[in-house]
Every structure is written in C-alpha cells, then in structure tokens.
Short mmCIF file of C-alpha atoms in Angstrom, two decimals:
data_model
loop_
_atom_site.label_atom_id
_atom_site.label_comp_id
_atom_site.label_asym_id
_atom_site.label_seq_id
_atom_site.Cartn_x
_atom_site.Cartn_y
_atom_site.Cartn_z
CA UNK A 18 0.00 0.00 0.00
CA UNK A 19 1.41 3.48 -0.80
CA UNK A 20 2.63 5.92 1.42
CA UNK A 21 0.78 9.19 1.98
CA UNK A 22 2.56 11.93 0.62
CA UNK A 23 3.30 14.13 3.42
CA UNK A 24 4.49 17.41 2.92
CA UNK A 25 6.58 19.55 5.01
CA UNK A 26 5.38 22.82 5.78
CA UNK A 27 6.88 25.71 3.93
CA UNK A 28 9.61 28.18 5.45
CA UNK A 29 10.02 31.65 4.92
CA UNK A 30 13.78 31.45 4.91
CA UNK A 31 15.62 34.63 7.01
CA UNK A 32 17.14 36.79 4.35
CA UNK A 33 20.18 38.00 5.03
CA UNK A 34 21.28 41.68 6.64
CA UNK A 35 22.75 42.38 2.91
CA UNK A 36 19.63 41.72 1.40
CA UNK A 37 17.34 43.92 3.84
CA UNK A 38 19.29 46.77 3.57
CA UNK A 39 18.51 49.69 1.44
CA UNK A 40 20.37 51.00 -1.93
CA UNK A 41 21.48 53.66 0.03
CA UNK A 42 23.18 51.55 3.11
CA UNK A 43 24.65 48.86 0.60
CA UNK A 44 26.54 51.69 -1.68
CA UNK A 45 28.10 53.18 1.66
CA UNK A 46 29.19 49.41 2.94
CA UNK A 47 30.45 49.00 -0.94
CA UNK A 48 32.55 52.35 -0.72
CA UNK A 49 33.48 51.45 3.14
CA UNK A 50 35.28 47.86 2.00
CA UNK A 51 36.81 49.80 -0.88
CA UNK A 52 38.32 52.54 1.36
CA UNK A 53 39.19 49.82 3.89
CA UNK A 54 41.07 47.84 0.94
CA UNK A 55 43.09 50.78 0.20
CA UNK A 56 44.16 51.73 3.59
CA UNK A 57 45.40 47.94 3.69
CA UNK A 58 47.45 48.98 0.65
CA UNK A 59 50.63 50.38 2.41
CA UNK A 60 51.07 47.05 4.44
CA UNK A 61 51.13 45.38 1.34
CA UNK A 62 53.42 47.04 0.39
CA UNK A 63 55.66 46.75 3.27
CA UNK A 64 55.40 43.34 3.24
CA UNK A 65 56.15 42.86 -0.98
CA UNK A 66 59.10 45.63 -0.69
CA UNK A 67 60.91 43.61 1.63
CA UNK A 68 61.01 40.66 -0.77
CA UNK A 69 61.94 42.10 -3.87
CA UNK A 70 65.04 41.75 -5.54
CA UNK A 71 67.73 45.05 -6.43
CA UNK A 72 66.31 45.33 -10.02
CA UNK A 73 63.02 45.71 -8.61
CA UNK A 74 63.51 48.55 -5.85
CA UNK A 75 64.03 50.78 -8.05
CA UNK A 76 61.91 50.38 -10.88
CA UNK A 77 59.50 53.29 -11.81
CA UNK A 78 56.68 53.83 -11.80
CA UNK A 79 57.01 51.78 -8.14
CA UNK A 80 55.44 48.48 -7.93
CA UNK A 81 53.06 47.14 -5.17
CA UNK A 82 53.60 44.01 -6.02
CA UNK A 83 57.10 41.98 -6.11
CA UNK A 84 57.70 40.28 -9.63
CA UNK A 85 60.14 37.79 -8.42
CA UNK A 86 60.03 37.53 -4.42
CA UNK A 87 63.30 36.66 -2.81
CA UNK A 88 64.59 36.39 0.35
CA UNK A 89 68.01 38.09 -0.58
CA UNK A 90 67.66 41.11 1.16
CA UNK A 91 67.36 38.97 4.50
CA UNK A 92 70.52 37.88 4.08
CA UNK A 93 71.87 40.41 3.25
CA UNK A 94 70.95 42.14 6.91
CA UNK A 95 72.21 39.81 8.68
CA UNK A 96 75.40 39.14 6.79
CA UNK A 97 76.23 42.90 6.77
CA UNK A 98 77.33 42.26 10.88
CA UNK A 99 78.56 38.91 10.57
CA UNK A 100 82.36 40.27 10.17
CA UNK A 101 82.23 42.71 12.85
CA UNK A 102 82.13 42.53 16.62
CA UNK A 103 78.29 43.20 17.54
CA UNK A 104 75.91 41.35 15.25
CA UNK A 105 72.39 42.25 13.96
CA UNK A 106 70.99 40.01 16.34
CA UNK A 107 72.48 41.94 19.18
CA UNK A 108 70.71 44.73 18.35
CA UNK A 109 67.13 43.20 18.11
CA UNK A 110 68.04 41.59 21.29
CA UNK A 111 68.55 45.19 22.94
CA UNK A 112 65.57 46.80 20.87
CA UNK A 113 63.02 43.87 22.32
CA UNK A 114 64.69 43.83 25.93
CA UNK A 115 64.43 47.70 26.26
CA UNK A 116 60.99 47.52 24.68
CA UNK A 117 59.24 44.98 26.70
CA UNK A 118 61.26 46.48 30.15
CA UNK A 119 59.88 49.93 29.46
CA UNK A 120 56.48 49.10 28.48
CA UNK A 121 56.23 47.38 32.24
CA UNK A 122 57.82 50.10 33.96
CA UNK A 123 55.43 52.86 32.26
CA UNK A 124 52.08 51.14 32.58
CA UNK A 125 53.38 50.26 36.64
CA UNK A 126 54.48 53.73 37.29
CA UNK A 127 51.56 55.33 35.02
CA UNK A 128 49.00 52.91 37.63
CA UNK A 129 50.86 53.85 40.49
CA UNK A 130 51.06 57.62 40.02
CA UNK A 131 46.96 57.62 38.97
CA UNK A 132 45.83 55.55 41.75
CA UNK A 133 46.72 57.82 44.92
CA UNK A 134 45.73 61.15 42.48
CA UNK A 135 42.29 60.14 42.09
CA UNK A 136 41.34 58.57 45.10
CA UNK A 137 43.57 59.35 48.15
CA UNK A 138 43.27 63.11 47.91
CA UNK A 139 46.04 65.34 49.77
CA UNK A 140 47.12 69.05 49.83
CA UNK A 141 47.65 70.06 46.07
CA UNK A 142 46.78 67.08 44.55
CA UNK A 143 45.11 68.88 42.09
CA UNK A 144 48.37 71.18 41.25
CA UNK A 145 50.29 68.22 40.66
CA UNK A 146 47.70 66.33 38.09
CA UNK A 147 47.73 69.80 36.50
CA UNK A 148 51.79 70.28 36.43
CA UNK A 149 51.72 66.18 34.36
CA UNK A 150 49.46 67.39 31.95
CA UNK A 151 50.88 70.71 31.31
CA UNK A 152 54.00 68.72 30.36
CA UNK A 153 51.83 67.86 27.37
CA UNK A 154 52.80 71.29 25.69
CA UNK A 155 56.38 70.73 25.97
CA UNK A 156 58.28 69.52 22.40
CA UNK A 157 60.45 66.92 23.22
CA UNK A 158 63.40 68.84 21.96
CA UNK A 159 63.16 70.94 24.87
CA UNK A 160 64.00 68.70 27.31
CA UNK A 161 66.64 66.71 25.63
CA UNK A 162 69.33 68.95 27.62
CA UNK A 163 68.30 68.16 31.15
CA UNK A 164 67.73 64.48 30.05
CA UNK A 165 70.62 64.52 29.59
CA UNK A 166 72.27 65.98 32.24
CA UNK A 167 69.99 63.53 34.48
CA UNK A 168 70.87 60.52 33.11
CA UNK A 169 74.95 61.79 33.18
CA UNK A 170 74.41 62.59 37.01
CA UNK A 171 72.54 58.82 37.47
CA UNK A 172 75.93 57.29 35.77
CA UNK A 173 73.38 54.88 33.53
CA UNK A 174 75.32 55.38 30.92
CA UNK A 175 75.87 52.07 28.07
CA UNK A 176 73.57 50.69 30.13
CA UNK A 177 70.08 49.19 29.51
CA UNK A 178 68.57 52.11 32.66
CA UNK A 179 69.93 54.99 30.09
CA UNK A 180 67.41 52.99 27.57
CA UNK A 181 64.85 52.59 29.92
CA UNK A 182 64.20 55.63 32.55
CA UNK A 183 64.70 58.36 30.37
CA UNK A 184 60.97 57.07 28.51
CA UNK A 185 59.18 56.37 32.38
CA UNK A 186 57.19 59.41 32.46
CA UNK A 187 54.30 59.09 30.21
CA UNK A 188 51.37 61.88 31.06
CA UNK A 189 49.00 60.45 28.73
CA UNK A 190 49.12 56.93 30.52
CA UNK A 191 48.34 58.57 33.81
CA UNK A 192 45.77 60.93 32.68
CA UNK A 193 44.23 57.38 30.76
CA UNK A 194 44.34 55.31 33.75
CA UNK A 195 42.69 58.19 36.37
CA UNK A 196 39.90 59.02 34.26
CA UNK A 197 39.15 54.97 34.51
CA UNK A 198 40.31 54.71 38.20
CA UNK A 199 37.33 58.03 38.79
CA UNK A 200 35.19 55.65 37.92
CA UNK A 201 35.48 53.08 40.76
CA UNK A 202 33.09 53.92 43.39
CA UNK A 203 34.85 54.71 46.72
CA UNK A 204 32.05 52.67 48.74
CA UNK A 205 33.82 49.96 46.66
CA UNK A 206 37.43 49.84 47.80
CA UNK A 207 36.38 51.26 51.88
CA UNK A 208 34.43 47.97 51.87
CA UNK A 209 37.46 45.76 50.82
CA UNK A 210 39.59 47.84 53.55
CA UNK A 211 36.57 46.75 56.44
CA UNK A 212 37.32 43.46 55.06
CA UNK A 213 40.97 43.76 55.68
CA UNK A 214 42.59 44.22 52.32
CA UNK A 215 45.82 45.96 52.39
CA UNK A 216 46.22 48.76 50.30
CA UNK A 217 48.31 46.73 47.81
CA UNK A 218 45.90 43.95 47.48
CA UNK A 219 42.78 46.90 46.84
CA UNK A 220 45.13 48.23 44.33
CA UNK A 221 45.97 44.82 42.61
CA UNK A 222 42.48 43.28 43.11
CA UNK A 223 39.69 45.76 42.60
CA UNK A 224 41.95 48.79 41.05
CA UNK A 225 44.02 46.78 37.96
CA UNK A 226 40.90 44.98 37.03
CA UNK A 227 39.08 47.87 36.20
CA UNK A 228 41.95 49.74 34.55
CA UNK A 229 42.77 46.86 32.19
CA UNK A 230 41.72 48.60 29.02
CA UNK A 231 43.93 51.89 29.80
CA UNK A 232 46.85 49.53 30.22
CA UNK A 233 46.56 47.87 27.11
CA UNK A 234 46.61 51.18 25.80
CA UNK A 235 49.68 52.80 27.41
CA UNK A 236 51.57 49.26 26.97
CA UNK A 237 50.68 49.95 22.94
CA UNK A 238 52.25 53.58 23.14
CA UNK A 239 55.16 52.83 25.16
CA UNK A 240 55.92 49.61 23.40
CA UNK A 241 55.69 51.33 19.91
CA UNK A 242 57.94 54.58 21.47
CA UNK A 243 60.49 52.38 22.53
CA UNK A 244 60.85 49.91 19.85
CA UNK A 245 61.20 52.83 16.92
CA UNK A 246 63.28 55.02 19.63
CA UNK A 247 66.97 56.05 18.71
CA UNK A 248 67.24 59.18 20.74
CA UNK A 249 68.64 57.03 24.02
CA UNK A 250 71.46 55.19 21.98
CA UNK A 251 72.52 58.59 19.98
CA UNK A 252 72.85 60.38 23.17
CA UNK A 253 73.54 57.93 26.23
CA UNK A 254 75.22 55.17 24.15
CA UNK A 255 78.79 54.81 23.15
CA UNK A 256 79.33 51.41 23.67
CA UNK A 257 77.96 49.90 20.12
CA UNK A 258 76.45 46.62 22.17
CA UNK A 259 73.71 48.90 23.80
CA UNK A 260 72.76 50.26 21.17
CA UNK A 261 69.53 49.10 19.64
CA UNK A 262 68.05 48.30 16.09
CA UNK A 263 66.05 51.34 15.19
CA UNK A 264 69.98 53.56 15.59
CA UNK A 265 71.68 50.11 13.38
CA UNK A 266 68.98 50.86 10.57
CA UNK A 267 69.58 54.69 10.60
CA UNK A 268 73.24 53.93 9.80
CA UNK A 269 72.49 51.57 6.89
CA UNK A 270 72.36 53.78 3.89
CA UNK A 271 73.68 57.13 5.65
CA UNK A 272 77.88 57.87 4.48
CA UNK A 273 76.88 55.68 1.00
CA UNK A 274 78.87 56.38 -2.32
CA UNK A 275 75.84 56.03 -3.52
CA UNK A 276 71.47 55.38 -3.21
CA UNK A 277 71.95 52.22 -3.81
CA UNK A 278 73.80 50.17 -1.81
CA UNK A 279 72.02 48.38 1.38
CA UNK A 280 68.92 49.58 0.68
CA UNK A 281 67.85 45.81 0.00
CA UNK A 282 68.57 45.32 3.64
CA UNK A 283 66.75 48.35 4.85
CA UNK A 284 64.05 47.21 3.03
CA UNK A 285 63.90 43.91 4.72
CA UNK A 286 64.81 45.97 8.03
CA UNK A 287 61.97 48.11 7.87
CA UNK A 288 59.46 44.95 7.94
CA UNK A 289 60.80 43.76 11.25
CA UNK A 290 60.48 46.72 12.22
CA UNK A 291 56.74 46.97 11.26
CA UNK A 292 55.84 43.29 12.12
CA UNK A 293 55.69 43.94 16.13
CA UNK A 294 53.98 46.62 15.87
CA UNK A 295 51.62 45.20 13.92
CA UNK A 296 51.37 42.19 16.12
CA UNK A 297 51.07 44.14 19.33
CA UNK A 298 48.07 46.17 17.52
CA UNK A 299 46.39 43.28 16.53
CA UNK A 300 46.25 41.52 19.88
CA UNK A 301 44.95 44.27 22.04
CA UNK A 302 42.90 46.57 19.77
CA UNK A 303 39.71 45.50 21.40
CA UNK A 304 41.23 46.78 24.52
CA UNK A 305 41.64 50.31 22.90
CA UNK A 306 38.80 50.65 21.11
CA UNK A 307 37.34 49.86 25.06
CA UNK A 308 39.38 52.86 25.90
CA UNK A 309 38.51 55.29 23.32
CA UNK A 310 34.47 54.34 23.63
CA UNK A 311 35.67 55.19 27.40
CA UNK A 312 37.23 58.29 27.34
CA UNK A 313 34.61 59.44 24.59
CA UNK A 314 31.46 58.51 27.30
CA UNK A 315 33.28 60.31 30.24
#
C-alpha cells in the first residue's frame, strides 16, 4: 500500500542583513570595504618591498607588487654584521629587551602615580595632576638637555637604565588610567579595607581589574615609542652593544657612495620593524577601542 505523501510545511527562509538593507546603506558598505582595501594597501606594500630583488627597488613607476620575491635582502641584513664585533641580532636583542622592560615600567608607574591622584586626595593634589598634563605642551626637543644631564648625574650610561628611565614618564598613561580609576566607586574599595585588604591587594584586586583597558593602551604607546626610539642610543650610548636596532637601521644607507647600496637590507629591516607593531596592535585593539568608547562617554 502506498505511502501518503506528506508534505513539510513551507519556510520563509531569514534573508540576510545584505539583502534587507537599502540602496542607500549597501553603496556606503560598498565604498566602506573599498576605502578599507586601500588603507590595507601600504602594508602590502611593506610586506612585498621587503622581498623584492635590487632590479626591482628601483623600478618606476614603483610596484606594489614583487615580480620575483626573494629572500636576498634577509641575508643580506644579517650578513652585513657577521664580520664585525656586535651582530644584527644583538641589536634586536637590545631593541626587544628595552621595549618589553619599558612598556612594564610605564604602565606600573603610570598605575601607580593615577591611583593615589584620584582617590587618596592630599594638599595640592590637584596642582600636581595639573603640572603632568601641562608637560603635554612641551616639544620633546626641549627637554633633551636636562635628560641629559639627568641621566649623566645617574651614571646609567651604556647601560640598559639609560634605555629605559629616560621614557618612564608618560602623562597620557596617567591621565588614561585616572579618568578609569574616577570611575570606581569609593564605597567599593572602603568595603574591601573593612574586610581587611591591604592597600596593595585593593590596588591589585579591585583597582588593575578595572583599569585593564587603559593599560593595554599605554603598553601599545610605550611599546611602539620604545621599539622605533633612537634618541637614548645617539645620546647615552657609546658602547655599540647597547645600542639598539632602530639607531643600526639609521646607519644603513647614511655615508653611502651612492642610493643604492644596502637599501635591500633596509628594506627587509623596515618589515621587522613593522611586524611587532603590527602584532602588538592586533592583539589588544579591542582593549583600545574599550578605551577610546571610554574616554569618549566620560
């Protein structure tokens, strides 16, 4: 005996976003991919220019593109050092120490010097959040001198503290971090003292929670400062093994006989460079744009 036929009841499938939205909305998401695609355009070319051979560097009209990728120019960077008494790799191994050292000792000291301005007030706490952030309006040409003069009278010279110190004071990071720390209500943290908390463990437990975003933030400026930084080795280095990799790429194609030679290897310089940057970026945008959104609400 046959089956009954049984049919399945019919389904207004969803459409899509793409498909509800109106001529209008779909030309300005059209012209936003576009614009997006060409902003991506000078990565790509960061990325290609590293890998192309001599012939190509300097054809014109430039190419985005490289014709014949090779890794050349690598080894060409890190054969420049291999006859002389501090290699490439020393200097990356200074630029990443003095990088990572100094983004932890800005975000700590950028915490530490928020926390007790916004909320244990004392006479002319207000006159000395004001003095940080009228160090905003200095150029930092003006206090190159007495940086100097400091870090003389410390004795840091050739050392990694002459790297390190002299990039500490960030106003930004504490003016970040206090407009976030405001927001913790004071009930908060006098409850965790009844409790018992030290004032370490209120700072660590309730205070760097909360702050989080504004650290990622600071840790992205101080991290990108330090790593493209050649002011500290110029001035406060003489030994050539402090120095870092941002003042060995300066040298490359400066005292040439000609425009020609080494710029291969800047080339493939300049994308290491770029590549931690772009990595550090990457990982902790969300915590930025959490900042910005932030800042923009307060």
């Amino acid at each position: 005996m046959a089956m009954p036929l049984i049919r399945k009841p019919f389904r207004f499938r969803r459409r899509s976003k793409l498909f509800r939205m109106s001529r209008f909305e779909k030309v300005v998401v059209f012209l936003l991919v576009l614009f997006s695609a060409f902003m991506l355009l000078p990565l790509v070319y960061i990325f290609n220019h590293a890998f192309k051979p001599y012939e190509e560097l300097f054809v014109y009209p430039p190419t985005i593109w490289a014709r014949n990728p090779s890794f050349q120019n690598f080894v060409e960077l890190f054969q420049m050092t291999s006859d002389s008494v501090v290699p490439v790799t020393r200097y990356i191994f200074n630029s990443l120490s003095v990088a990572v050292l100094s983004v932890i000792a800005v975000t700590g000291v950028s915490a530490l010097c928020a926390y007790p301005l916004s909320k244990h007030k004392f006479p002319g706490d207000k006159l000395v959040f004001a003095t940080i952030m009228l160090t905003l309006l200095f150029a930092p040409e003006t206090v190159s001198i007495p940086r100097y003069l400091v870090v003389s009278h410390l004795g840091i010279m050739n050392t990694y503290w002459g790297h390190i110190l002299p990039m500490v004071a960030v106003p930004v990071g504490v003016f970040l971090m206090k407009q976030f720390i405001d927001q913790i209500p004071n009930e908060l943290l006098e409850s965790a003292r009844l409790d018992g908390a030290r004032e370490i463990m209120v700072f660590l437990r309730i205070v760097v929670p909360v702050i989080l975003p504004a650290v990622a933030t600071i840790g992205i400026i101080s991290f990108q400062s330090a790593w493209g930084n050649t002011e500290t080795s110029t001035l406060f280095m003489q030994d050539e093994q402090m120095k870092t990799f941002p003042f060995f790429i300066s040298t490359l194609t400066t005292n040439m006989a000609n425009n020609v030679a080494r710029q291969g290897a800047a080339a493939a310089a300049a994308l290491f460079m770029f590549i931690p940057n772009l990595i550090i970026f990457l990982v902790f945008q969300s915590k930025v744009i959490a900042t910005m959104a932030h800042s923009g609400i307060k």
